[in-house]
Coordinates of N, CA, C and O in Angstrom, one line a residue:
M1 N 102.8 71.3 57.3 CA 102.7 72.2 58.4 C 101.4 73.0 58.2 O 101.2 73.5 57.1
T2 N 100.6 73.1 59.2 CA 99.3 73.8 59.1 C 99.6 75.3 59.4 O 100.7 75.7 59.9
Q3 N 98.6 76.1 59.0 CA 98.8 77.6 59.2 C 99.0 77.9 60.7 O 99.8 78.7 61.1
A4 N 98.3 77.2 61.6 CA 98.4 77.4 63.0 C 99.8 77.1 63.5 O 100.4 77.7 64.4
Q5 N 100.4 76.0 63.0 CA 101.7 75.6 63.4 C 102.8 76.6 63.0 O 103.8 76.7 63.7
S6 N 102.6 77.2 61.9 CA 103.6 78.2 61.4 C 103.3 79.6 62.0 O 104.1 80.5 61.8
M7 N 102.3 79.8 62.8 CA 102.0 81.1 63.4 C 103.0 81.4 64.5 O 103.3 80.5 65.3
P8 N 103.4 82.6 64.5 CA 104.3 83.0 65.6 C 103.7 82.8 67.0 O 102.4 83.0 67.1
S9 N 104.4 82.5 68.0 CA 103.9 82.3 69.3 C 103.1 83.5 69.9 O 102.1 83.3 70.6
E10 N 103.5 84.7 69.6 CA 102.8 85.9 70.1 C 101.4 85.9 69.4 O 100.4 86.3 70.1
E11 N 101.3 85.6 68.2 CA 100.1 85.6 67.5 C 99.2 84.5 68.0 O 98.0 84.7 68.2
K12 N 99.7 83.3 68.3 CA 98.9 82.2 68.9 C 98.4 82.7 70.3 O 97.2 82.4 70.6
A13 N 99.2 83.3 71.1 CA 98.8 83.8 72.4 C 97.7 84.8 72.3 O 96.7 84.8 73.0
R14 N 97.8 85.7 71.3 CA 96.7 86.7 71.1 C 95.4 86.1 70.7 O 94.4 86.4 71.2
L15 N 95.5 85.2 69.8 CA 94.3 84.5 69.3 C 93.7 83.6 70.4 O 92.5 83.7 70.5
K16 N 94.5 83.0 71.2 CA 94.0 82.2 72.3 C 93.2 83.1 73.3 O 92.1 82.7 73.7
K17 N 93.7 84.2 73.6 CA 93.1 85.2 74.5 C 91.7 85.6 73.9 O 90.7 85.7 74.6
Q18 N 91.8 86.0 72.6 CA 90.5 86.5 72.0 C 89.5 85.4 72.0 O 88.3 85.7 72.3
W19 N 89.8 84.2 71.6 CA 88.9 83.1 71.6 C 88.4 82.7 73.0 O 87.3 82.4 73.2
T20 N 89.3 82.7 73.9 CA 88.9 82.4 75.3 C 87.9 83.5 75.8 O 86.9 83.1 76.4
D21 N 88.2 84.7 75.6 CA 87.2 85.8 76.0 C 85.9 85.6 75.3 O 84.8 85.7 75.9
L22 N 85.9 85.2 74.0 CA 84.7 85.0 73.2 C 83.9 83.8 73.8 O 82.7 83.9 74.0
A23 N 84.6 82.7 74.1 CA 84.0 81.5 74.6 C 83.3 81.8 75.9 O 82.2 81.3 76.2
I24 N 83.9 82.5 76.8 CA 83.4 82.9 78.1 C 82.1 83.7 77.9 O 81.1 83.4 78.5
Q25 N 82.2 84.7 77.0 CA 81.0 85.5 76.7 C 79.8 84.7 76.1 O 78.7 84.9 76.5
Q26 N 80.2 83.8 75.3 CA 79.1 82.9 74.7 C 78.5 82.1 75.7 O 77.3 81.9 75.7
A27 N 79.3 81.5 76.7 CA 78.7 80.7 77.7 C 77.8 81.6 78.6 O 76.7 81.1 79.0
L28 N 78.3 82.8 79.0 CA 77.5 83.6 79.8 C 76.2 84.0 79.2 O 75.2 84.3 79.9
S29 N 76.1 84.0 77.9 CA 74.9 84.4 77.1 C 74.1 83.1 76.7 O 73.2 83.3 75.9
S30 N 74.6 82.0 77.2 CA 73.9 80.7 76.8 C 73.9 80.4 75.3 O 73.0 79.8 74.8
Q31 N 74.9 80.9 74.6 CA 75.1 80.6 73.2 C 76.0 79.3 73.1 O 77.1 79.3 72.6
W32 N 75.4 78.2 73.5 CA 76.2 77.0 73.6 C 76.7 76.4 72.3 O 77.8 75.9 72.3
E33 N 76.0 76.5 71.2 CA 76.5 76.0 70.0 C 77.7 76.8 69.5 O 78.7 76.2 69.0
N34 N 77.6 78.1 69.7 CA 78.8 78.9 69.3 C 79.9 78.6 70.3 O 81.1 78.6 69.8
A35 N 79.7 78.4 71.5 CA 80.7 78.1 72.5 C 81.4 76.8 72.1 O 82.7 76.7 72.3
V36 N 80.7 75.8 71.6 CA 81.3 74.6 71.2 C 82.3 74.9 70.0 O 83.5 74.4 70.1
V37 N 81.9 75.6 69.1 CA 82.8 76.0 67.9 C 84.0 76.7 68.4 O 85.2 76.4 68.0
T38 N 83.8 77.7 69.2 CA 85.0 78.5 69.7 C 85.9 77.7 70.5 O 87.2 77.8 70.3
N39 N 85.4 76.9 71.4 CA 86.4 76.1 72.2 C 87.1 75.0 71.4 O 88.2 74.7 71.6
R40 N 86.4 74.4 70.4 CA 87.0 73.5 69.5 C 88.1 74.2 68.7 O 89.2 73.6 68.4
N41 N 87.9 75.4 68.3 CA 89.0 76.2 67.6 C 90.2 76.4 68.5 O 91.3 76.2 68.0
I42 N 90.0 76.7 69.7 CA 91.1 76.8 70.7 C 91.8 75.4 70.8 O 93.1 75.4 70.7
L43 N 91.1 74.4 70.9 CA 91.7 73.0 71.1 C 92.4 72.6 69.8 O 93.3 71.7 69.9
N44 N 92.0 73.1 68.6 CA 92.8 72.7 67.4 C 94.2 73.3 67.5 O 95.1 72.6 66.9
I45 N 94.4 74.4 68.1 CA 95.8 74.9 68.3 C 96.4 74.6 69.6 O 97.6 74.3 69.6
F46 N 95.6 74.5 70.6 CA 96.1 74.1 72.0 C 95.4 72.9 72.5 O 94.5 73.0 73.3
P47 N 95.7 71.7 72.0 CA 95.0 70.5 72.3 C 95.0 70.1 73.8 O 94.1 69.3 74.2
T48 N 95.9 70.6 74.6 CA 95.9 70.2 76.0 C 95.4 71.4 76.9 O 95.6 71.3 78.1
D49 N 94.7 72.3 76.4 CA 94.2 73.4 77.1 C 93.0 72.9 78.0 O 91.9 72.7 77.5
H50 N 93.3 72.7 79.3 CA 92.3 72.2 80.2 C 91.1 73.0 80.4 O 89.9 72.6 80.5
E51 N 91.3 74.3 80.4 CA 90.1 75.3 80.5 C 89.2 75.2 79.3 O 88.0 75.2 79.5
A52 N 89.8 75.1 78.1 CA 88.9 75.0 76.9 C 88.2 73.6 76.9 O 87.0 73.5 76.5
L53 N 88.9 72.6 77.4 CA 88.2 71.3 77.5 C 87.1 71.3 78.5 O 86.0 70.8 78.2
N54 N 87.2 72.0 79.6 CA 86.2 72.1 80.6 C 85.0 72.9 80.0 O 83.8 72.5 80.2
R55 N 85.3 74.0 79.3 CA 84.2 74.8 78.7 C 83.5 74.0 77.6 O 82.3 74.1 77.5
L56 N 84.2 73.3 76.9 CA 83.6 72.5 75.8 C 82.7 71.4 76.4 O 81.6 71.2 75.9
G57 N 83.1 70.8 77.5 CA 82.3 69.8 78.2 C 81.0 70.4 78.7 O 79.9 69.9 78.6
K58 N 81.1 71.6 79.3 CA 80.0 72.4 79.8 C 79.0 72.7 78.6 O 77.8 72.5 78.8
A59 N 79.5 73.2 77.5 CA 78.7 73.5 76.4 C 78.0 72.3 75.9 O 76.7 72.3 75.6
Y60 N 78.7 71.2 75.7 CA 78.0 69.9 75.3 C 77.0 69.5 76.3 O 75.9 69.1 75.9
S61 N 77.2 69.6 77.6 CA 76.3 69.2 78.6 C 75.0 70.1 78.5 O 73.9 69.6 78.6
E62 N 75.2 71.4 78.3 CA 74.0 72.3 78.2 C 73.2 72.0 76.9 O 72.0 72.2 76.9
L63 N 73.9 71.4 75.9 CA 73.2 71.0 74.6 C 72.6 69.6 74.7 O 71.9 69.2 73.8
G64 N 72.8 68.9 75.9 CA 72.2 67.6 76.0 C 73.1 66.5 75.5 O 72.6 65.4 75.2
H65 N 74.3 66.8 75.2 CA 75.2 65.7 74.6 C 76.1 65.2 75.7 O 76.5 65.8 76.6

């Protein structure tokens, strides 16, 4: 069991909100490499988060990938 899997759901929700807010701010500031890392962190815990997947795709696109 990973640390994220054993995390209480309230803690996961709080972490997701923090990372989501950070990812959005990074995108608004054109910090695309940081946005990739942040969105991948979200997807490690929430692999089906469609918004994080979309943000990740945008970040990769902006980086030319």
